[in-house]
Coordinates of C-alpha atoms (C1' of nucleotides) in Angstrom, one line a residue:
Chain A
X1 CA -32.3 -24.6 36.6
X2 CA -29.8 -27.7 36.3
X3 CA -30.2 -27.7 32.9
X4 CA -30.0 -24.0 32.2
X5 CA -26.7 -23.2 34.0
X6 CA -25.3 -27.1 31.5
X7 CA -26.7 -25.3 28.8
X8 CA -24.6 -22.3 29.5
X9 CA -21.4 -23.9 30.4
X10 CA -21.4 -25.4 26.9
X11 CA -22.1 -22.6 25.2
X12 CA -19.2 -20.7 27.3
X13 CA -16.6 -23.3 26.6
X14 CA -17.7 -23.3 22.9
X15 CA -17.4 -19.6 22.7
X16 CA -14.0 -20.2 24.7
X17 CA -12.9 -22.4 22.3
X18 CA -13.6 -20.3 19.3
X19 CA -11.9 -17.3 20.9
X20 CA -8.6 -20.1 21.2
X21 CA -8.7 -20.5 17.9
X22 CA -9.2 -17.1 16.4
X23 CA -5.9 -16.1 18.5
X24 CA -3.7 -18.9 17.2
X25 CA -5.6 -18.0 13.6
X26 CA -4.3 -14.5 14.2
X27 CA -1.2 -15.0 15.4
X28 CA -0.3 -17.1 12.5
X29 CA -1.6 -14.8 10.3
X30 CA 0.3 -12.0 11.3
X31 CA 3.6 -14.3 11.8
X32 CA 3.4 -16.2 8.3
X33 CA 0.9 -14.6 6.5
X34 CA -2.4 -15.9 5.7
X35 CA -1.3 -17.8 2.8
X36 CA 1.0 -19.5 4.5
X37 CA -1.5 -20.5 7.5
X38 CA -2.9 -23.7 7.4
X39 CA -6.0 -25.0 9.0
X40 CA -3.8 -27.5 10.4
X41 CA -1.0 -25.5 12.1
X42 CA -4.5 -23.2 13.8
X43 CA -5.5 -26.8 15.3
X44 CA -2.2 -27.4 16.5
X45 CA -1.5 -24.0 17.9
X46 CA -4.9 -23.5 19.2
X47 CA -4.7 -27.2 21.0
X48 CA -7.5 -29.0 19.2
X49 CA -7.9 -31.3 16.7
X50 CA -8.2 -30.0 12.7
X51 CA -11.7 -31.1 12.9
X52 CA -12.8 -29.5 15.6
X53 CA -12.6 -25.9 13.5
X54 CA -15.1 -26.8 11.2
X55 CA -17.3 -27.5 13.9
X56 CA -17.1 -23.5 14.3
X57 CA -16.8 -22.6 10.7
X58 CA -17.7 -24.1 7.2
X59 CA -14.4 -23.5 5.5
X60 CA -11.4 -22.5 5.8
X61 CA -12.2 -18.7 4.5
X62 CA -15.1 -18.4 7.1
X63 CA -12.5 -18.6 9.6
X64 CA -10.6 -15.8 8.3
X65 CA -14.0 -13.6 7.8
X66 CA -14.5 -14.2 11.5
X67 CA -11.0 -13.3 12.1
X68 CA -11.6 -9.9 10.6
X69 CA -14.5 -9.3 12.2
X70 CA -13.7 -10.5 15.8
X71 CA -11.0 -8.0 15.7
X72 CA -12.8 -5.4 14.5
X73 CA -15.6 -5.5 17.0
X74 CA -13.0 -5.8 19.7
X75 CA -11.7 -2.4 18.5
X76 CA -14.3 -0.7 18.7
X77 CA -15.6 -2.2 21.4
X78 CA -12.3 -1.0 23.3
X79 CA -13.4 2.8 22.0
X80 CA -17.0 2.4 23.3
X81 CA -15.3 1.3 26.9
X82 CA -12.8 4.2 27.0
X83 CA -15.7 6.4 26.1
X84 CA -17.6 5.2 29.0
X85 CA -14.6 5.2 31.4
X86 CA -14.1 8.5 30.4
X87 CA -16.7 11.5 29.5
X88 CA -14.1 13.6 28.8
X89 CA -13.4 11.7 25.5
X90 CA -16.7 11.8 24.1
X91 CA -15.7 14.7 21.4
X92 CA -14.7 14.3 18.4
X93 CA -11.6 14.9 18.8
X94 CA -11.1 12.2 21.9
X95 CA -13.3 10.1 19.2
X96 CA -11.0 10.2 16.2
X97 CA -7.5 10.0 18.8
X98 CA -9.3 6.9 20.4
X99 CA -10.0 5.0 17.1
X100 CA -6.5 6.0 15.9
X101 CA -5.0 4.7 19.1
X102 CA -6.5 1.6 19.1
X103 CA -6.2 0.8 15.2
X104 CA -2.7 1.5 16.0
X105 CA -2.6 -1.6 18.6
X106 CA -3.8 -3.9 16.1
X107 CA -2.1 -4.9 13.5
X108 CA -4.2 -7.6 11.8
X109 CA -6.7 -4.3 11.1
X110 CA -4.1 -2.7 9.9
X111 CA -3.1 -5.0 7.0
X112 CA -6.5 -5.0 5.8
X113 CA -6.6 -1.3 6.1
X114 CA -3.2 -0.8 4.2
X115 CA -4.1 -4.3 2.2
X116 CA -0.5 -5.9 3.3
X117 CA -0.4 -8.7 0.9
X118 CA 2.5 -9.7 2.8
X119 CA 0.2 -10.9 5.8
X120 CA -2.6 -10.9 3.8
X121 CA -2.0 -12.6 0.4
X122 CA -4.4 -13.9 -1.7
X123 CA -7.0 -12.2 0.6
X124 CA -6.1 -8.8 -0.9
X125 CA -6.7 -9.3 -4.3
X126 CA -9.9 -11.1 -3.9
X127 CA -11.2 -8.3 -1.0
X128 CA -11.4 -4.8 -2.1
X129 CA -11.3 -3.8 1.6
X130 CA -12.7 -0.2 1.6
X131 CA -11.4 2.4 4.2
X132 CA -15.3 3.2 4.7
X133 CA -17.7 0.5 6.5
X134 CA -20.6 0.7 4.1
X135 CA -23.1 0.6 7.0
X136 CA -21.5 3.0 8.9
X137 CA -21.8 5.9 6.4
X138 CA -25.2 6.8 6.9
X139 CA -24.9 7.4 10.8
X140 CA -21.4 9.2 10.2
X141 CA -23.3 11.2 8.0
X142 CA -26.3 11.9 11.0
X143 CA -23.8 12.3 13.7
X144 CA -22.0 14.9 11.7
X145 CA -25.1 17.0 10.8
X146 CA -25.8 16.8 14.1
X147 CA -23.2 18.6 15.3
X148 CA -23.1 20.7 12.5
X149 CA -26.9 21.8 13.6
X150 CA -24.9 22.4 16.8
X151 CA -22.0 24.3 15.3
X152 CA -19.6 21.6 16.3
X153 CA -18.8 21.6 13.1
X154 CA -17.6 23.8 10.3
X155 CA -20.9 24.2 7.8
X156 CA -18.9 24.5 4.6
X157 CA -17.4 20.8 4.2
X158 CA -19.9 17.7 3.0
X159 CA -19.8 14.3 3.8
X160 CA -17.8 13.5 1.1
X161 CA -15.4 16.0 2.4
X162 CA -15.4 14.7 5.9
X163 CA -15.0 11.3 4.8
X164 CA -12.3 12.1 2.3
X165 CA -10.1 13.5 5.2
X166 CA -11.1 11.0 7.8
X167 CA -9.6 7.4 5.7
X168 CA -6.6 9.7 4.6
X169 CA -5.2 10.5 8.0
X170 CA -5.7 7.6 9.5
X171 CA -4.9 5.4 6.3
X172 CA -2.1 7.8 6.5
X173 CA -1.0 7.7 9.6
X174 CA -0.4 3.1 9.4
X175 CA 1.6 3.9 6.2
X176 CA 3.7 6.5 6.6
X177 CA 4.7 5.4 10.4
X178 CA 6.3 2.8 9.3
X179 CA 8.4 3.8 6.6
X180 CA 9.3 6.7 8.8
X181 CA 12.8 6.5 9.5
X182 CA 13.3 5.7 13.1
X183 CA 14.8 9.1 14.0
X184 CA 12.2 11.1 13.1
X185 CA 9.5 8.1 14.0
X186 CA 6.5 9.4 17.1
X187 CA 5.1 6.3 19.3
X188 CA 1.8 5.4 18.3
X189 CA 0.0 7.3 21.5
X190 CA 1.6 10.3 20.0
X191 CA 0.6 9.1 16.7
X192 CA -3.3 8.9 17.6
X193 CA -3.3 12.6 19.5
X194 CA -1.8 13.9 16.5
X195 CA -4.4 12.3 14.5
X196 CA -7.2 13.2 16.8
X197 CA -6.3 16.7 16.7
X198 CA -6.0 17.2 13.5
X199 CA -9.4 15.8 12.3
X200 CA -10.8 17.9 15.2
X201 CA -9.2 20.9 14.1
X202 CA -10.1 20.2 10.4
X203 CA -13.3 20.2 11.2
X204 CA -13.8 22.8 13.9
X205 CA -16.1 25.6 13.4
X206 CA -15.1 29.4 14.0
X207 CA -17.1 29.7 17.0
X208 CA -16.6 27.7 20.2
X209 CA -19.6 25.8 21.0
X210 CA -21.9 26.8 24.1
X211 CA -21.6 23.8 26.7
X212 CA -25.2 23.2 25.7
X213 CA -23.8 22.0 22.7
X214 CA -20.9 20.2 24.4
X215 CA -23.5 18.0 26.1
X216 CA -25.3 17.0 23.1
X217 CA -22.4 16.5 21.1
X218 CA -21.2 13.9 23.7
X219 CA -24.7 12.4 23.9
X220 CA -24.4 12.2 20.1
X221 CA -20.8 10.3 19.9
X222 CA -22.0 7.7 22.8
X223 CA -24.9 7.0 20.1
X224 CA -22.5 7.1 17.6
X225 CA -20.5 5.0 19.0
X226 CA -23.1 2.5 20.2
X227 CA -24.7 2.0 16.7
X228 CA -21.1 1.1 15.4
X229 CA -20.5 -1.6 17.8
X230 CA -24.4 -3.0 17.5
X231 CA -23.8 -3.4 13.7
X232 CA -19.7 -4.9 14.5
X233 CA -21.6 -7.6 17.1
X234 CA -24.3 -8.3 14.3
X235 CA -21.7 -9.0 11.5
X236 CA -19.6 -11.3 14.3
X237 CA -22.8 -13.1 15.0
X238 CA -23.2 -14.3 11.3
X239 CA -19.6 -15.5 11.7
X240 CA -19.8 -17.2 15.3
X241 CA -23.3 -18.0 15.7
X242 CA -24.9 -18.8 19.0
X243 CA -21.4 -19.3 20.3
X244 CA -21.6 -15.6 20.3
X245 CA -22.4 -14.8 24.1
X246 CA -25.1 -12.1 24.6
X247 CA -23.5 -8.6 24.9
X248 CA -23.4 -8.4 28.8
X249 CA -21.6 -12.0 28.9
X250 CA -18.4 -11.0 27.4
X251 CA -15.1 -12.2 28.3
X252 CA -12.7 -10.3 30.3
X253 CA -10.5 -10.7 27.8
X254 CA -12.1 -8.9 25.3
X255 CA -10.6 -5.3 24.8
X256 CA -7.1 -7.0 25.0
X257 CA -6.0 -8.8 22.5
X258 CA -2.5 -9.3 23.5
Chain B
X1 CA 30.8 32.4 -31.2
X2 CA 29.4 30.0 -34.1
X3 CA 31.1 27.1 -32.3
X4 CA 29.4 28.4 -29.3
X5 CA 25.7 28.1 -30.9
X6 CA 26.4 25.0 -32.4
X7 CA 27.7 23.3 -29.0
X8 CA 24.0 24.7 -28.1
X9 CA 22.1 23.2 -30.7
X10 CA 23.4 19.8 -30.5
X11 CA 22.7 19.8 -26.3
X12 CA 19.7 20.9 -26.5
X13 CA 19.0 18.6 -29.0
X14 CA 20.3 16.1 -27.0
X15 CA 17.8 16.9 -23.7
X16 CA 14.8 17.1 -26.1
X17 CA 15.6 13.2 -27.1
X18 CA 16.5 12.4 -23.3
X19 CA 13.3 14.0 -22.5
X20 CA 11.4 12.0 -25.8
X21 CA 12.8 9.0 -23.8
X22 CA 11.3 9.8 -20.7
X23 CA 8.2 10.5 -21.9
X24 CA 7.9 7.4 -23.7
X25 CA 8.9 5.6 -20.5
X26 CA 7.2 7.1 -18.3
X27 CA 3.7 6.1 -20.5
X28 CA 4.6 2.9 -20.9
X29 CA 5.5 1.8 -17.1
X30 CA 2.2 3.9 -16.1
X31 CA 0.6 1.0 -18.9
X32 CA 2.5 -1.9 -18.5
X33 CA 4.0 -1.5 -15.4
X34 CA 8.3 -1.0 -14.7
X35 CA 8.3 -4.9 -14.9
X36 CA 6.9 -5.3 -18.6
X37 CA 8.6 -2.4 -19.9
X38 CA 11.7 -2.8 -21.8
X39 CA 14.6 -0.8 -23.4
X40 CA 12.9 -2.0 -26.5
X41 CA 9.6 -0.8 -26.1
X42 CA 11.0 2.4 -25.0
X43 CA 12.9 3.3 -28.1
X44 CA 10.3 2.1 -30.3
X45 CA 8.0 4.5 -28.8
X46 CA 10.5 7.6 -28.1
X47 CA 11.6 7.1 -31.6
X48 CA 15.2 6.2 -31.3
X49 CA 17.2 3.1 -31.6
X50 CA 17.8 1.0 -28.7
X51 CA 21.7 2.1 -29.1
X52 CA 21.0 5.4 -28.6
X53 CA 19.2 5.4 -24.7
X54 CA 22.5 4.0 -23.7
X55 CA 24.3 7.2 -25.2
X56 CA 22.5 9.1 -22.2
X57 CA 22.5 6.3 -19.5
X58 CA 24.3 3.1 -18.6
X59 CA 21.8 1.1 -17.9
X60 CA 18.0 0.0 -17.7
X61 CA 18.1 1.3 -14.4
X62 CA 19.9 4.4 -14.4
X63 CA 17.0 5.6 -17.2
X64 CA 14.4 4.2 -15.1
X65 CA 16.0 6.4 -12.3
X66 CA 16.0 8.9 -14.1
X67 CA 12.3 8.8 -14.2
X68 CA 11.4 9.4 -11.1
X69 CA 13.6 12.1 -10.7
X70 CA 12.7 14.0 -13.8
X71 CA 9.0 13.9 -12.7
X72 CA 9.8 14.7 -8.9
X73 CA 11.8 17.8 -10.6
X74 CA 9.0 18.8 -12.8
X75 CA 6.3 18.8 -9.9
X76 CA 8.7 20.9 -7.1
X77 CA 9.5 23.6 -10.3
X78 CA 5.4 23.8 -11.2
X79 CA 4.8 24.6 -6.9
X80 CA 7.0 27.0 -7.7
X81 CA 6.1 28.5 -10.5
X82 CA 2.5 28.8 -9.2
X83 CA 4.1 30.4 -6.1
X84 CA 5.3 32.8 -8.5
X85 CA 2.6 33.4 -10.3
X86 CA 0.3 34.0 -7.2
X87 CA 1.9 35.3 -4.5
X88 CA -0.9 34.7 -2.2
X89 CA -0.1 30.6 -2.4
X90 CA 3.5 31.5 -0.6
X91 CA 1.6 30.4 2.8
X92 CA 1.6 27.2 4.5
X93 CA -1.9 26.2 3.0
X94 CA -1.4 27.5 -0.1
X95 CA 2.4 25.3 -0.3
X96 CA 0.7 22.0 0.8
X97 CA -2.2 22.8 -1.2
X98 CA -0.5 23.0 -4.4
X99 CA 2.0 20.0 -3.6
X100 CA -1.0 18.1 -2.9
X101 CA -2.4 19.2 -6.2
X102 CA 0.4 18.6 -8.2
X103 CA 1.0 15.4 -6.6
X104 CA -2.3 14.8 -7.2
X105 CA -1.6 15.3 -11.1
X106 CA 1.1 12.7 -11.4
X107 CA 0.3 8.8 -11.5
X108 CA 4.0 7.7 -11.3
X109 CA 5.1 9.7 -8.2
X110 CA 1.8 9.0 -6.3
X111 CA 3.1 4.7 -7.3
X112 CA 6.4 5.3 -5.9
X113 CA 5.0 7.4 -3.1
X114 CA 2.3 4.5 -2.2
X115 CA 4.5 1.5 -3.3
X116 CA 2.3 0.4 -5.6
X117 CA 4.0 -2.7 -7.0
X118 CA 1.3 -3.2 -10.6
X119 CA 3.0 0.1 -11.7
X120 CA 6.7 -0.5 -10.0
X121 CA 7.0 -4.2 -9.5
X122 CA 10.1 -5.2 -8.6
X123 CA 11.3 -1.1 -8.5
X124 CA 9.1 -1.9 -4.8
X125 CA 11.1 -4.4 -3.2
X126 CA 14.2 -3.2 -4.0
X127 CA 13.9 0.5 -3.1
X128 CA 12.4 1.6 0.4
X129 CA 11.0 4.8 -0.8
X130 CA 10.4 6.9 2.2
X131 CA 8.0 9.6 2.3
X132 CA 10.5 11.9 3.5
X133 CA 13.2 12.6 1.2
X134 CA 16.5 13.0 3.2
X135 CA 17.5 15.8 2.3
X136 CA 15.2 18.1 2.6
X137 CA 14.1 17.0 6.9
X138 CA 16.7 19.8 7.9
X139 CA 15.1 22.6 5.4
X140 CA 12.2 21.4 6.6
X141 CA 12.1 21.9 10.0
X142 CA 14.0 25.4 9.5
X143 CA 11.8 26.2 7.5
X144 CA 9.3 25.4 10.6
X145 CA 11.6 27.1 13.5
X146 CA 11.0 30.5 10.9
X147 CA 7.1 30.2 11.2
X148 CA 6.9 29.5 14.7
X149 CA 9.2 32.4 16.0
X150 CA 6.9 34.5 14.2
X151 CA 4.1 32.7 15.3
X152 CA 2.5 31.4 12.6
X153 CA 2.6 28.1 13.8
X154 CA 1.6 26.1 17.2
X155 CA 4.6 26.0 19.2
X156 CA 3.6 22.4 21.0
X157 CA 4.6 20.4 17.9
X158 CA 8.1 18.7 17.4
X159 CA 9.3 18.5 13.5
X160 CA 8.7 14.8 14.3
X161 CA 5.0 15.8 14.6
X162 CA 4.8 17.6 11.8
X163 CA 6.4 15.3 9.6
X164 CA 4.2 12.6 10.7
X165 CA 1.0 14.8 9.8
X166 CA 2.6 16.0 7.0
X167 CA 3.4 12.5 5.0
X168 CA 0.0 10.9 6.5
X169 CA -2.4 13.2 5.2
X170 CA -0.6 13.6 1.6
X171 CA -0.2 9.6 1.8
X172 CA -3.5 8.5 2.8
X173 CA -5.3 11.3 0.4
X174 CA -3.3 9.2 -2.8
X175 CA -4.3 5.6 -1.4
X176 CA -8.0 6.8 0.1
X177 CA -9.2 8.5 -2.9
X178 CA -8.8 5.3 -4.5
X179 CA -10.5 3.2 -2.0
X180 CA -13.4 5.3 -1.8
X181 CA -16.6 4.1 -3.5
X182 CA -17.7 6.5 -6.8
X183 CA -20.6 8.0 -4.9
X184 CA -18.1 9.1 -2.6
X185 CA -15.0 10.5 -4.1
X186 CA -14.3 14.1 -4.5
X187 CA -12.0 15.3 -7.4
X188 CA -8.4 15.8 -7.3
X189 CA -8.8 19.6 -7.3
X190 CA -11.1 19.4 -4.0
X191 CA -8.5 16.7 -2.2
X192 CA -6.1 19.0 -2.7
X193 CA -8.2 21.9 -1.3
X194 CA -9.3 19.5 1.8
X195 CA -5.2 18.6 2.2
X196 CA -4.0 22.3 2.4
X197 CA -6.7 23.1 4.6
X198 CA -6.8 20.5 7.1
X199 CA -2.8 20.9 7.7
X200 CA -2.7 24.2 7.8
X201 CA -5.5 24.1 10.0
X202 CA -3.1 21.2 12.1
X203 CA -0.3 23.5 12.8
X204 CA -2.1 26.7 13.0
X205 CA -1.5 28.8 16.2
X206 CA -4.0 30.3 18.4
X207 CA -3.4 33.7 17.2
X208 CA -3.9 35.8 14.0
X209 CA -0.2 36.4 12.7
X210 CA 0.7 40.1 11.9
X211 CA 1.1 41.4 8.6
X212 CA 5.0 41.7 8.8
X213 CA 4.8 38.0 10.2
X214 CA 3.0 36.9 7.1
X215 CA 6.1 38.8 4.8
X216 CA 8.3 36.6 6.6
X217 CA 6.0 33.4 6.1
X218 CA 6.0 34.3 2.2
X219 CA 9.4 35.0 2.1
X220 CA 11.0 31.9 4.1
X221 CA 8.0 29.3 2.2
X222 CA 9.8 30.9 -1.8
X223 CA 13.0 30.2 0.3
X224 CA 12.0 26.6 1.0
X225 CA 10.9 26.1 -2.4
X226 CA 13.5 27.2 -4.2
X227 CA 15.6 25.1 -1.8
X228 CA 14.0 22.0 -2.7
X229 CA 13.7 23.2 -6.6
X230 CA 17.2 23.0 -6.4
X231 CA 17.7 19.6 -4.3
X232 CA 15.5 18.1 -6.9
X233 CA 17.6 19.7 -10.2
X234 CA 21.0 18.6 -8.4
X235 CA 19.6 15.0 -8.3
X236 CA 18.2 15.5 -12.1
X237 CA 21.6 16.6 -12.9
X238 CA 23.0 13.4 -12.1
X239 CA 20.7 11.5 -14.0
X240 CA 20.8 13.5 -17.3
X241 CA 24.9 15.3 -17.1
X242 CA 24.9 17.6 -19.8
X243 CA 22.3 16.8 -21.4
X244 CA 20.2 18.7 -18.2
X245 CA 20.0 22.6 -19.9
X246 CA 21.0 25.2 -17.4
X247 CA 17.8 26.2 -14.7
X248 CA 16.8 29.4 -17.2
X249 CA 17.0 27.4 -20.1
X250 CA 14.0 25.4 -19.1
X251 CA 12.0 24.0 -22.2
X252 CA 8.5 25.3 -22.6
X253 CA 6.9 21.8 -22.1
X254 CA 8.5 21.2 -18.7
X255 CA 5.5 21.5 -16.0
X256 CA 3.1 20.0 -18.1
X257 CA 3.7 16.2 -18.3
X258 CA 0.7 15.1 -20.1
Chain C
dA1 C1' 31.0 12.0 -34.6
dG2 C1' 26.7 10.1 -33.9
dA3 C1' 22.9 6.8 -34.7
dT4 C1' 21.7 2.3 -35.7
dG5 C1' 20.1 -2.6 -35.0
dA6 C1' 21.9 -7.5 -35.4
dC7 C1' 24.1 -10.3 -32.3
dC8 C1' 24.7 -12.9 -28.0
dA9 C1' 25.1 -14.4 -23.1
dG10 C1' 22.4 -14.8 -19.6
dA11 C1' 17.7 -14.2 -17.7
dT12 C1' 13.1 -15.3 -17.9
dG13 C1' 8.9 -17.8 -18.5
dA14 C1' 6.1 -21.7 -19.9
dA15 C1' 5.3 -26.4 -19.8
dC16 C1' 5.5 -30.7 -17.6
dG17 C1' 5.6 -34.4 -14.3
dA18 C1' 6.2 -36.0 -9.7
dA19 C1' 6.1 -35.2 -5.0
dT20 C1' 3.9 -33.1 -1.4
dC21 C1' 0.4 -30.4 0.7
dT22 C1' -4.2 -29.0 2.2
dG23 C1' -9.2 -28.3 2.9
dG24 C1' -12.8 -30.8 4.0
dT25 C1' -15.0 -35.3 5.3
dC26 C1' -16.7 -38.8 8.3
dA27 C1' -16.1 -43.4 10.7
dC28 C1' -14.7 -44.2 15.0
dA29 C1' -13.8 -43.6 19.9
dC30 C1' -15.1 -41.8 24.2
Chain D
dG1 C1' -23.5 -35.9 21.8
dT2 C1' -18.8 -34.4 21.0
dG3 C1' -14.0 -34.5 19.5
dT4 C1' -10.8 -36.7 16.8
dG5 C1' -7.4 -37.4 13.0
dA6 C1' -6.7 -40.8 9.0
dC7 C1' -8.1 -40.5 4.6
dC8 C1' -8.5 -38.6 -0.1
dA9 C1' -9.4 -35.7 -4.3
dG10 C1' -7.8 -31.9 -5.9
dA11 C1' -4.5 -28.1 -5.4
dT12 C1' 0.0 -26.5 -4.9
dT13 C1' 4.9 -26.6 -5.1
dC14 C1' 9.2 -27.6 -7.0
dG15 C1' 12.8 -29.1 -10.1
dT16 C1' 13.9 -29.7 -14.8
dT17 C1' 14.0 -28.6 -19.5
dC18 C1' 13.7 -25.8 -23.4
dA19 C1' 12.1 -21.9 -26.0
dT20 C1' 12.0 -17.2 -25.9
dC21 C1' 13.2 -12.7 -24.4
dT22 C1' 16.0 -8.8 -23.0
dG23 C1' 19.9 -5.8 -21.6
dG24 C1' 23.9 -4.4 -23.3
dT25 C1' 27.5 -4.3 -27.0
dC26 C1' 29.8 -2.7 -31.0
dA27 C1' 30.7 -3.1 -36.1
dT28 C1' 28.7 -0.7 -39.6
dC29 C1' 26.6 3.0 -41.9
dT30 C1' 25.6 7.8 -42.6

DNA sequence: AGATGACCAGATGAACGAATCTGGTCACAC
DNA sequence: GTGTGACCAGATTCGTTCATCTGGTCATCT
């Protein structure tokens, strides 16, 4: 029992510690870009000794990967908790304005999105960061015929299609925000309705849907949903480790990343 | 009256050798990119001495100027030409479907429109090209207040909502379509398709518009073209003088930029 | 009058060497 | 066992120099 609840506090503080770091890491990033962030300067900030990192992670770009990834599954880990806080949003529309919302909040996701060699440097020429997630394409593709079988869904668009229109507007939407001019600028809560809306209306089918359907498109996003964030936590673990709490341990941190 | 034709001959003369330059410009900065491109090359490959560019403009870039706004010209005059041709495009769909088309269709307006520094390079950091263009916000959203008295669009949405929508989706499509692995990508002719659809789809209202109602659509969307047609030529005109025939005297080649 | 291309001042880019920086290591301290 | 930071090989940066390039000019030719 003694031993168990030792084991535990190391493996907390060690996951602690990793978290301190991968916020000075992005905070740098996003301040002086990533070629201009040093493994040094992340000791410093993060208040431990240069060494110490590589305790966590081989190299220097291992780091960054985790960086990516940590923020990543934090984002959609926040759309998985608004889901569940809320069963109104589980629609597609509350889906897409969700995942707008909180890509909007993070700005490190961003730059790889848009590829901002300005925070991300070299990084962008050596990453051909797609707007798709290669895994996630499959199930996008399942969760959309099922509600097409549902008539959710308009019948006449493909995957391609859907897919096509999804990484435009919300590629879009990073881009073209900002080199708005500030008069005509909308806030970024207004930006992610706008978004959701318009993917759901893009996609809609003539008929409205019985609440039958309702249900089982709801059920179907939670799934949806879930399978993102299983494969986002399995692609952090090959970047953290065992430092990697179980799912139920997170921190209470996690969902703001300040 | 012989005066009179000869005055003719030699300006028109002149605007077929402004528009050999442009050409030849335009092909080598989609090649080489604005940065590698010099006066040099440019004659060479228009045909002309290196003299003779600076009889039409002052300097490297005034012609490079020119560019852009000789190829913005030519798309905004082949929108409308198609809406003349068709008179079933003069809708809201059928306008953004065709500017998303002919955007679609033309490599050095989709660099500027993305910022994309291999074909501008230092053309990027020196000119904030906003997805907007100024002039044409006010038209715009006149252009709006017209469909939504006669209810052809939702009445919930600012011109601040549209224009966000509006410069997203026709952004992301250029940037996305790129990013999107082969097995995914749909052609240029189905992204425009998807485009028109999905904003017309965006700002539609809840009910079917009248017949009368869609006159006044068709009439007020030529309106808006023509207004824009003519923005665009006023800004040519600046670039080119003289040397810019009046609008009727259009060459043949204009709207086909191979 | 109009087109040309050699000329030139200033800009650019490549090469080089020296100084400095940085990712990764590991002996040492606790 | 864990955390540290001095050390070091190689990478990067920066200033200097010089060769080459390029935008713009204008005397010359047609």
């Amino acid at each position: 029992m003694g031993a168990t609840t030792q084991r535990r506090g190391t493996a907390q503080r060690r996951y602690e510690r990793a978290e301190r770091i991968l916020d000075a890491a992005t905070g740098l990033v996003l301040r002086w870009g990533y070629d201009k962030t040093t493994i040094d300067d992340v000791a410093r900030h993060a208040g431990v000794a240069k060494g110490t990192i590589y305790l966590h992670w081989g190299s220097r770009e291992d780091l960054f990967a985790a960086l990516m990834r940590w923020d990543r599954a934090q984002m959609i880990g926040a759309v998985r908790r608004r889901l569940q806080e809320d069963p109104a949003t589980a629609t597609l529309p509350g889906l897409f304005g969700l995942l707008a919302h909180e890509l909007h909040r993070r700005p490190l996701l961003q730059a790889a999105m848009v590829q901002d060699s300005a925070v991300l440097g070299k990084l962008v020429a050596r990453k051909q960061t797609s707007t798709t997630t290669p895994d996630m394409v499959a199930p996008f593709g399942e969760y959309l015929a099922t509600l097409r079988e549902h008539g959710m869904v308009r019948a006449d668009l493909s995957l391609e299609d859907h897919l096509t229109l999804v990484a435009a507007v919300l590629h879009g939407s990073l881009v073209s925000l900002r080199m708005m001019p500030d008069s005509l600028r909308v806030s970024d809560e207004r930006a992610g309705e706008l978004i959701g809306d318009a993917l759901a209306r893009a996609f809609a089918a003539e008929n409205p849907p019985s609440d039958a359907a309702r249900a089982v498109c709801a059920d179907a996003t939670r799934a949806f949903v879930d399978q993102a964030y299983a494969v986002a936590r399995a692609k952090l673990r090959e970047s953290l480790g065992d430092d990697l709490p179980p799912e139920e341990d997170l921190s209470p941190a996690e969902g703001d990343p300040s």
